[in-house]
Amino acid sequence: MKPISVPTIPLNDAIIRVTRFRDELVKQVPEMNIPRAILIPIYDLMAIVEKYTSVDDNGNITYSIEGVRAYFDIKITDELLPNDITALVVPVDLKGNDIITNSITGLGNPGDDSEIYDFTKPCPDQCDPESPLYVP
């Protein structure tokens, strides 16, 4: 695996931060409703990147987004909120603005013009309970 140049933090710092998050939320939300993590499938992220990537005649690659932003949400049908806190993902343009269109349907059908993606998978349903970041 080749090294990449992105910010990282030590494992102990990450555990402290995850624990602090859970400790703060447990004061306001029942333990069973606190999200542990959200899996964002790479193939879905890559599809968004590909949509906003162009290659010119000389093979130069241009990206028209700087990344994606995830908004935490609770689906309307999740009245008891057991494990269904997910995230909606939107592409972010080069100026740092969300790319959101005014779709009426938003059903993911061909021709749907929504740029609000709903493909995340919540933890604990999609978890690694052996991870040191899976704080009890």
Tab-separated table of C-alpha atoms in Angstrom:
chain	number	residue	atom	x	y	z
A	1	MET	CA	0.000	0.000	0.000
A	2	LYS	CA	1.500	3.327	-0.996
A	3	PRO	CA	1.547	6.244	1.440
A	4	ILE	CA	-0.811	9.171	0.961
A	5	SER	CA	-0.564	12.727	2.183
A	6	VAL	CA	-3.733	13.325	4.190
A	7	PRO	CA	-4.187	14.272	7.846
A	8	THR	CA	-4.168	11.402	10.325
A	9	ILE	CA	-4.262	11.164	14.103
A	10	PRO	CA	-2.891	8.543	16.520
A	11	LEU	CA	-5.205	5.697	17.545
A	12	ASN	CA	-5.321	6.809	21.190
A	13	ASP	CA	-6.439	10.315	20.153
A	14	ALA	CA	-9.135	8.796	17.933
A	15	ILE	CA	-10.402	6.619	20.791
A	16	ILE	CA	-10.557	9.671	23.073
A	17	ARG	CA	-12.522	11.637	20.473
A	18	VAL	CA	-14.985	8.802	19.771
A	19	THR	CA	-15.470	8.252	23.503
A	20	ARG	CA	-16.062	11.974	24.083
A	21	PHE	CA	-18.695	11.978	21.301
A	22	ARG	CA	-20.568	9.060	22.860
A	23	ASP	CA	-20.251	10.469	26.403
A	24	GLU	CA	-21.788	13.765	25.301
A	25	LEU	CA	-24.642	12.199	23.353
A	26	VAL	CA	-25.595	9.733	26.074
A	27	LYS	CA	-26.648	12.741	28.172
A	28	GLN	CA	-29.310	13.555	25.560
A	29	VAL	CA	-30.088	10.366	23.649
A	30	PRO	CA	-30.714	6.771	24.780
A	31	GLU	CA	-27.575	4.629	24.404
A	32	MET	CA	-29.215	2.361	21.812
A	33	ASN	CA	-29.865	5.376	19.541
A	34	ILE	CA	-26.333	6.740	19.469
A	35	PRO	CA	-24.661	6.072	16.133
A	36	ARG	CA	-21.234	4.455	16.315
A	37	ALA	CA	-20.210	4.952	12.715
A	38	ILE	CA	-21.475	5.111	9.160
A	39	LEU	CA	-20.090	3.002	6.337
A	40	ILE	CA	-19.760	4.936	3.081
A	41	PRO	CA	-19.309	2.414	0.242
A	42	ILE	CA	-16.281	3.263	-1.908
A	43	TYR	CA	-17.988	2.303	-5.177
A	44	ASP	CA	-20.690	4.906	-4.509
A	45	LEU	CA	-18.090	7.566	-3.713
A	46	MET	CA	-16.158	6.657	-6.852
A	47	ALA	CA	-19.342	6.990	-8.941
A	48	ILE	CA	-19.773	10.562	-7.682
A	49	VAL	CA	-16.109	11.351	-8.387
A	50	GLU	CA	-16.428	9.886	-11.891
A	51	LYS	CA	-19.547	11.956	-12.582
A	52	TYR	CA	-17.596	15.157	-11.847
A	53	THR	CA	-14.379	14.155	-13.623
A	54	SER	CA	-13.489	15.064	-17.177
A	55	VAL	CA	-10.520	14.153	-19.354
A	56	ASP	CA	-9.435	16.423	-22.203
A	57	ASP	CA	-7.939	15.339	-25.546
A	58	ASN	CA	-4.432	15.424	-24.032
A	59	GLY	CA	-5.383	13.102	-21.191
A	60	ASN	CA	-5.447	15.827	-18.542
A	61	ILE	CA	-7.874	15.017	-15.748
A	62	THR	CA	-10.022	17.779	-14.261
A	63	TYR	CA	-12.194	17.435	-11.183
A	64	SER	CA	-15.118	19.821	-10.764
A	65	ILE	CA	-15.684	18.914	-7.108
A	66	GLU	CA	-13.424	19.209	-4.084
A	67	GLY	CA	-15.121	16.360	-2.248
A	68	VAL	CA	-18.381	15.302	-0.666
A	69	ARG	CA	-20.152	16.386	2.496
A	70	ALA	CA	-22.154	14.015	4.718
A	71	TYR	CA	-25.231	15.258	6.559
A	72	PHE	CA	-26.480	13.073	9.405
A	73	ASP	CA	-30.165	12.224	9.185
A	74	ILE	CA	-32.928	10.085	10.614
A	75	LYS	CA	-35.333	8.550	8.148
A	76	ILE	CA	-38.974	9.539	8.610
A	77	THR	CA	-40.078	5.947	9.225
A	78	ASP	CA	-37.561	5.478	12.050
A	79	GLU	CA	-39.774	6.553	14.929
A	80	LEU	CA	-37.893	4.521	17.533
A	81	LEU	CA	-34.486	5.344	16.024
A	82	PRO	CA	-32.897	1.978	16.834
A	83	ASN	CA	-29.966	1.973	14.405
A	84	ASP	CA	-31.127	4.109	11.544
A	85	ILE	CA	-29.125	7.287	11.829
A	86	THR	CA	-27.521	7.529	8.414
A	87	ALA	CA	-25.899	10.237	6.354
A	88	LEU	CA	-26.927	11.933	3.149
A	89	VAL	CA	-23.979	12.631	0.877
A	90	VAL	CA	-23.770	15.625	-1.455
A	91	PRO	CA	-20.968	16.631	-3.822
A	92	VAL	CA	-19.155	19.868	-2.965
A	93	ASP	CA	-18.018	22.223	-5.736
A	94	LEU	CA	-14.578	23.834	-5.957
A	95	LYS	CA	-15.826	26.866	-4.003
A	96	GLY	CA	-16.932	24.690	-1.076
A	97	ASN	CA	-20.666	24.831	-1.843
A	98	ASP	CA	-23.028	21.860	-1.826
A	99	ILE	CA	-24.210	20.846	-5.279
A	100	ILE	CA	-27.950	20.418	-4.761
A	101	THR	CA	-30.591	20.518	-7.450
A	102	ASN	CA	-34.321	20.774	-6.937
A	103	SER	CA	-35.462	17.252	-7.652
A	104	ILE	CA	-39.057	16.426	-6.886
A	105	THR	CA	-38.741	12.649	-6.952
A	106	GLY	CA	-35.278	11.912	-5.586
A	107	LEU	CA	-35.834	8.188	-6.062
A	108	GLY	CA	-32.550	7.399	-7.752
A	109	ASN	CA	-34.259	6.616	-11.037
A	110	PRO	CA	-32.527	7.249	-14.356
A	111	GLY	CA	-33.032	10.902	-15.216
A	112	ASP	CA	-33.491	11.898	-11.570
A	113	ASP	CA	-31.725	15.211	-11.089
A	114	SER	CA	-31.129	15.018	-7.332
A	115	GLU	CA	-27.543	15.314	-6.130
A	116	ILE	CA	-28.444	14.144	-2.626
A	117	TYR	CA	-27.260	10.558	-2.251
A	118	ASP	CA	-28.611	8.096	0.309
A	119	PHE	CA	-26.242	5.134	0.241
A	120	THR	CA	-24.631	5.114	3.673
A	121	LYS	CA	-24.989	2.133	5.972
A	122	PRO	CA	-25.301	2.742	9.718
A	123	CYS	CA	-23.393	1.023	12.462
A	124	PRO	CA	-24.241	-1.091	14.441
A	125	ASP	CA	-25.835	-2.849	11.431
A	126	GLN	CA	-22.629	-2.424	9.417
A	127	CYS	CA	-19.946	-2.419	12.145
A	128	ASP	CA	-16.617	-3.821	13.107
A	129	PRO	CA	-17.170	-4.588	16.805
A	130	GLU	CA	-13.514	-5.661	17.061
A	131	SER	CA	-12.294	-2.190	16.070
A	132	PRO	CA	-10.619	-0.207	18.855
A	133	LEU	CA	-12.846	2.703	17.778
A	134	TYR	CA	-15.983	0.681	18.546
A	135	VAL	CA	-16.170	2.234	22.001
A	136	PRO	CA	-18.623	0.595	24.436
